[in-house]
XYZ file of C-alpha atoms in Angstrom:
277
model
C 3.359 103.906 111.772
C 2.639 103.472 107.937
C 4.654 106.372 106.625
C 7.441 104.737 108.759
C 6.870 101.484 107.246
C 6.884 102.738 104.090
C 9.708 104.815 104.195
C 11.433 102.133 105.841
C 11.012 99.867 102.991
C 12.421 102.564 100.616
C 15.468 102.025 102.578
C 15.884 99.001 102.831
C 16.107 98.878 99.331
C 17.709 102.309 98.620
C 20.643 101.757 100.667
C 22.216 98.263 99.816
C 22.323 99.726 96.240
C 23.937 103.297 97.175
C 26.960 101.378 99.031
C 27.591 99.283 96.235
C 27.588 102.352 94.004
C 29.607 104.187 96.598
C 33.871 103.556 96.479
C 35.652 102.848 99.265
C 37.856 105.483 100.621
C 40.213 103.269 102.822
C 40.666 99.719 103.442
C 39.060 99.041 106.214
C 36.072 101.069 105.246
C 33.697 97.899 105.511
C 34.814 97.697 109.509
C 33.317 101.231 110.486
C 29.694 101.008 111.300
C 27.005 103.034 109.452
C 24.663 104.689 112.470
C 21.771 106.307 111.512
C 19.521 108.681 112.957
C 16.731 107.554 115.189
C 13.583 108.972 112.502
C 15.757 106.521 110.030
C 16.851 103.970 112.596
C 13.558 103.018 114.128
C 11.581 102.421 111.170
C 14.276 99.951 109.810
C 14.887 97.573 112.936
C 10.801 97.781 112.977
C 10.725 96.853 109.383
C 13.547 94.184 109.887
C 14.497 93.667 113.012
C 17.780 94.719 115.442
C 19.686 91.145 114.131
C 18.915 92.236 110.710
C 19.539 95.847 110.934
C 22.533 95.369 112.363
C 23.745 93.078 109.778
C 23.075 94.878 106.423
C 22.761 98.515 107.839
C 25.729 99.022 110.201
C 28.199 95.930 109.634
C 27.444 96.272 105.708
C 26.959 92.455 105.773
C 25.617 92.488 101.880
C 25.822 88.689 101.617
C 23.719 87.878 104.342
C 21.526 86.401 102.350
C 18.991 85.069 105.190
C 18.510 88.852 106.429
C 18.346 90.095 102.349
C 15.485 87.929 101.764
C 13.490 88.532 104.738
C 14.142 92.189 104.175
C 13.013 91.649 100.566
C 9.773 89.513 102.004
C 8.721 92.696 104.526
C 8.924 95.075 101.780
C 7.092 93.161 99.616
C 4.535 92.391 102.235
C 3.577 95.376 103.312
C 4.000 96.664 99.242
C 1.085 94.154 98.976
C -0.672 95.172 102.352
C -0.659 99.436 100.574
C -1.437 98.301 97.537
C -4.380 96.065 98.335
C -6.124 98.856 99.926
C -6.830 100.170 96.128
C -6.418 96.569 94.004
C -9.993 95.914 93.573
C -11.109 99.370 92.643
C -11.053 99.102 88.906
C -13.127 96.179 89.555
C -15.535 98.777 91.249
C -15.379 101.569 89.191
C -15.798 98.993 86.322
C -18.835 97.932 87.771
C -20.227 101.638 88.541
C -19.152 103.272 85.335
C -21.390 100.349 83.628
C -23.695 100.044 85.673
C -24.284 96.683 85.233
C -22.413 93.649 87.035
C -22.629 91.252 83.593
C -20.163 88.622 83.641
C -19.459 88.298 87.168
C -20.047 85.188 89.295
C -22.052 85.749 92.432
C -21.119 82.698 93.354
C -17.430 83.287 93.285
C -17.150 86.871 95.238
C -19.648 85.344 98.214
C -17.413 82.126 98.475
C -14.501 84.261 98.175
C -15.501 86.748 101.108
C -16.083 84.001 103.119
C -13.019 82.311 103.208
C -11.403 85.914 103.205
C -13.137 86.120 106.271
C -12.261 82.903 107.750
C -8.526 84.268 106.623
C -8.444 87.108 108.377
C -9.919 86.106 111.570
C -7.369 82.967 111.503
C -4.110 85.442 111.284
C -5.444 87.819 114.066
C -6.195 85.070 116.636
C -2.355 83.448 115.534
C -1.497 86.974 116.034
C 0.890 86.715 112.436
C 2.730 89.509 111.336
C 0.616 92.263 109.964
C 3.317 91.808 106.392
C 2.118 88.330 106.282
C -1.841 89.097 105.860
C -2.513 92.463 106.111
C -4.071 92.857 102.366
C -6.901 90.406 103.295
C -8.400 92.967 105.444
C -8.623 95.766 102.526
C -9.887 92.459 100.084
C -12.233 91.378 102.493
C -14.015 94.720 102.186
C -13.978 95.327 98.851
C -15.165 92.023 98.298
C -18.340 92.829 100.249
C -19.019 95.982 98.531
C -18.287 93.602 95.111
C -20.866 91.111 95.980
C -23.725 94.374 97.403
C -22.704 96.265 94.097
C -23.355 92.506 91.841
C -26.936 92.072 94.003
C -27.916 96.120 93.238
C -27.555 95.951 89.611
C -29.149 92.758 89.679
C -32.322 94.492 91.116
C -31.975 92.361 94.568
C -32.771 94.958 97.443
C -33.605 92.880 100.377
C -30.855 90.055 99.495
C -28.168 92.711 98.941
C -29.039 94.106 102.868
C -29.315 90.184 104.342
C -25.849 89.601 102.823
C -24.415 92.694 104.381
C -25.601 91.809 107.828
C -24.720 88.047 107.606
C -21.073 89.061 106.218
C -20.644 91.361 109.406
C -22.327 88.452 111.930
C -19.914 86.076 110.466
C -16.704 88.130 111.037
C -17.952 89.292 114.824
C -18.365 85.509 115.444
C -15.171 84.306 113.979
C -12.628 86.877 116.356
C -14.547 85.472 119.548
C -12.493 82.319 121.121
C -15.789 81.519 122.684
C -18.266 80.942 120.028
C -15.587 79.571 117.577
C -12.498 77.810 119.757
C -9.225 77.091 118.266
C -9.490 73.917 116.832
C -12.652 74.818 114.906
C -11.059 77.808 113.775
C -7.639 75.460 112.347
C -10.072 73.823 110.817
C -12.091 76.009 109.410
C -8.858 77.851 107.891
C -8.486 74.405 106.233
C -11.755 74.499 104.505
C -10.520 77.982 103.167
C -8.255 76.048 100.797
C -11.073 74.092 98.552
C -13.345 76.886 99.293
C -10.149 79.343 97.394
C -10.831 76.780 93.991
C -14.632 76.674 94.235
C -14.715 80.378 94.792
C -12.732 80.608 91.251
C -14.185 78.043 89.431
C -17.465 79.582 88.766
C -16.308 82.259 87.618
C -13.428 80.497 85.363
C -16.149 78.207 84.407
C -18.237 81.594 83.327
C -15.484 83.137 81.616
C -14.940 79.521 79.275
C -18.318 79.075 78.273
C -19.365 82.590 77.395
C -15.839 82.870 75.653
C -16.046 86.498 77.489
C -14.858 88.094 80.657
C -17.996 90.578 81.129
C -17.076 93.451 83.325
C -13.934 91.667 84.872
C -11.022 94.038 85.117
C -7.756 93.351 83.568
C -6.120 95.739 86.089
C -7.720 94.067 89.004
C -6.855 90.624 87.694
C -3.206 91.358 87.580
C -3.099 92.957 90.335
C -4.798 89.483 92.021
C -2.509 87.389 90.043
C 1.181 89.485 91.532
C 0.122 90.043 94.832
C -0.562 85.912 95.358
C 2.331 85.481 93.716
C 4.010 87.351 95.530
C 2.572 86.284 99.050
C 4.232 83.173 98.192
C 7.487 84.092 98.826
C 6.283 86.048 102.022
C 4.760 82.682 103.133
C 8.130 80.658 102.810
C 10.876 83.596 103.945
C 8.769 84.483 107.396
C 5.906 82.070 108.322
C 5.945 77.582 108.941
C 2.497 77.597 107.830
C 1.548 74.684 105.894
C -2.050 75.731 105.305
C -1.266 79.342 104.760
C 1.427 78.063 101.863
C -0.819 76.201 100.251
C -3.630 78.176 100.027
C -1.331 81.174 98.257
C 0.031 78.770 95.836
C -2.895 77.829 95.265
C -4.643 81.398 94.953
C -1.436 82.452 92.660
C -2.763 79.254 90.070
C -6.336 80.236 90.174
C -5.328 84.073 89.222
C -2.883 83.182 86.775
C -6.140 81.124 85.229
C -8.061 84.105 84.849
C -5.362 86.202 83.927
C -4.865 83.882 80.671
C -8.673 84.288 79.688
C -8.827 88.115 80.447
C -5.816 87.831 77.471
C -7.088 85.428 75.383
C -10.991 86.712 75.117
C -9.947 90.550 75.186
C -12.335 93.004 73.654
C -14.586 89.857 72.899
C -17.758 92.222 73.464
C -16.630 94.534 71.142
C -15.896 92.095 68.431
C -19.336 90.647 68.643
C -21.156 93.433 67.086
C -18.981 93.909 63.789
C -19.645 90.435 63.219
C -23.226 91.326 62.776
C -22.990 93.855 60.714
C-alpha cells in the first residue's frame, strides 16, 4: 500500500507536466480519454479519488483547480507522513554521536510527546485521513526515545524506565472510548494547542539565554519547521478542523522560532573556546 502511495504521488505530479510538454496531434485531442492500466490506475483514484482522477487523468481537466490542490495536499501529506519516519534522526544520532543531551529541554520533548499523543489518539478515534496525521505517529516515537536518550545521559535510570511505561499507559488509555469518552477527548485535543507553545518555550527560552542551541540539530529543525508548514496547507485543502488548523499554524510559528536561533547562534560552541585563548 505505501509503494502504491508513493508511486502514486510521483504521478500525480509526473503526468500533468508530461501533457503540457506533450503537442497535440489533432484537434480534438483533449476529448479522448487517457486510461491507464490498473497497477497505475488504482494507486491514483486511491491517492485522489475517482471524481478527481477522472478529472485531471482521463478528461485532462488541467484547470481544475479544486482537484490540483487536493492532489497537491495528498502528495504532500503523505511526503510528510515518509519523511517523518526519519525527521528526527539527526536529532538522535546527534545525541548518540555526543553522547551527551546538553542543550536540550526535558521539559519541552515530555510536553511535546504528550500532546503528540493526545494528537494521535484524537485523529484515529475521528478516523481522519491517514495524509492528514500520519507523521505524528513516527514523531510520537521518536520523541519518546528523545526524552529516554535526554534521561540516560543525564544518569537517570529509574526515571528514564517510569517515563517509558507512563508514555505507553497514556497512549493505551487515550484509544479506549471507555476510559476517555469523546467529549473529554475534544477537549483534551484542545489543551494540545497551549500545551504545542509551552512545549517550545522552554526550550526557545533555553536557546535565548545560553545564546546556544546545545546538541539541537539544524537538519531536524528544518525538517520540523517544512513539514508544519506544510501541514498547513493539508489542514485547509482536506480537513474543517478548527483545532487541528490552529494548532499547525501554530506549530509552523514555534519551528520557524527555533529555526531563526539555530541560524543566528550557529557554531556558538565552537566560537567560545578561541575567545579564550
Amino acid at each position: 500500500m505505501t509503494i502504491h502511495l508513493v508511486l502514486a504521488a510521483v504521478l500525480v505530479l509526473a503526468l500533468p507536466m508530461a501533457c503540457l510538454a506533450t503537442p497535440v496531434p489533432y484537434l480534438n485531442f483533449f476529448d479522448t480519454k487517457m486510461l491507464l492500466p490498473p497497477l497505475l490506475k488504482d494507486p491514483l483514484v486511491a491517492l485522489v479519488g475517482n471524481t478527481c482522477y477522472t478529472s485531471l487523468i482521463e478528461d485532462f481537466h488541467l484547470t481544475d483547480i479544486e482537484c490540483i490542490q487536493y492532489a497537491i495536499s495528498k502528495c504532500l501529506g503523505f511526503g510528510i507522513v515518509v519523511g517523518s519516519a526519519i525527521v528526527k534522526l539527526p536529532q538522535i544520532l546527534t545525541i548518540t554521536s555526543n553522547r551527551s543531551a546538553k542543550g536540550l529541554s526535558l521539559t519541552s520533548f515530555v510536553l511535546e510527546t504528550i500532546a503528540y499523543c493526545i494528537t494521535l489518539a484524537y485523529n484515529l478515534r475521528q478516523q481522519n485521513p491517514l495524509s492528514t496525521f500520519g507523521e505524528v505517529f513516527f514523531m510520537t516515537l521518536q520523541n519518546i526515545l528523545i526524552t529516554l536518550l535526554i534521561l540516560h545521559y543525564a544518569q537517570r535510570q529509574r526515571e528514564m524506565i517510569l517515563t517509558l511505561v507512563g508514555f505507553v499507559v497514556l497512549l493505551l488509555g487515550l484509544t479506549s472510548s471507555r476510559l476517555v469518552p469523546s467529549w473529554l477527548m475534544a477537549s483534551l485535543y484542545a489543551v494540545t494547542i497551549p500545551l504545542a507553545l509551552a512545549s517550545k518555550v522552554p526550550q526557545i527560552y533555553t536557546n535565548y539565554t545560553s545564546h546556544s542551541t546545545g546538541q539541537l540539530s539544524l537538519v531536524a529543525v528544518i525538517n520540523y519547521f517544512v513539514g508544519s508548514s506544510a501541514r498547513v496547507f493539508t489542514t485547509i485543502t482536506e480537513l474543517d478542523d478548527p483545532l487541528m488548523l490552529g494548532g499547525n499554524v501554530l506549530a509552523s510559528i514555534l519551528n520557524g522560532i527555533l529555526l531563526i536561533q539555530v541560524v543566528i547562534y550557529w557554531n556558538k560552541d565552537e566560537e567560545k573556546p578561541s575567545k579564550a585563548d
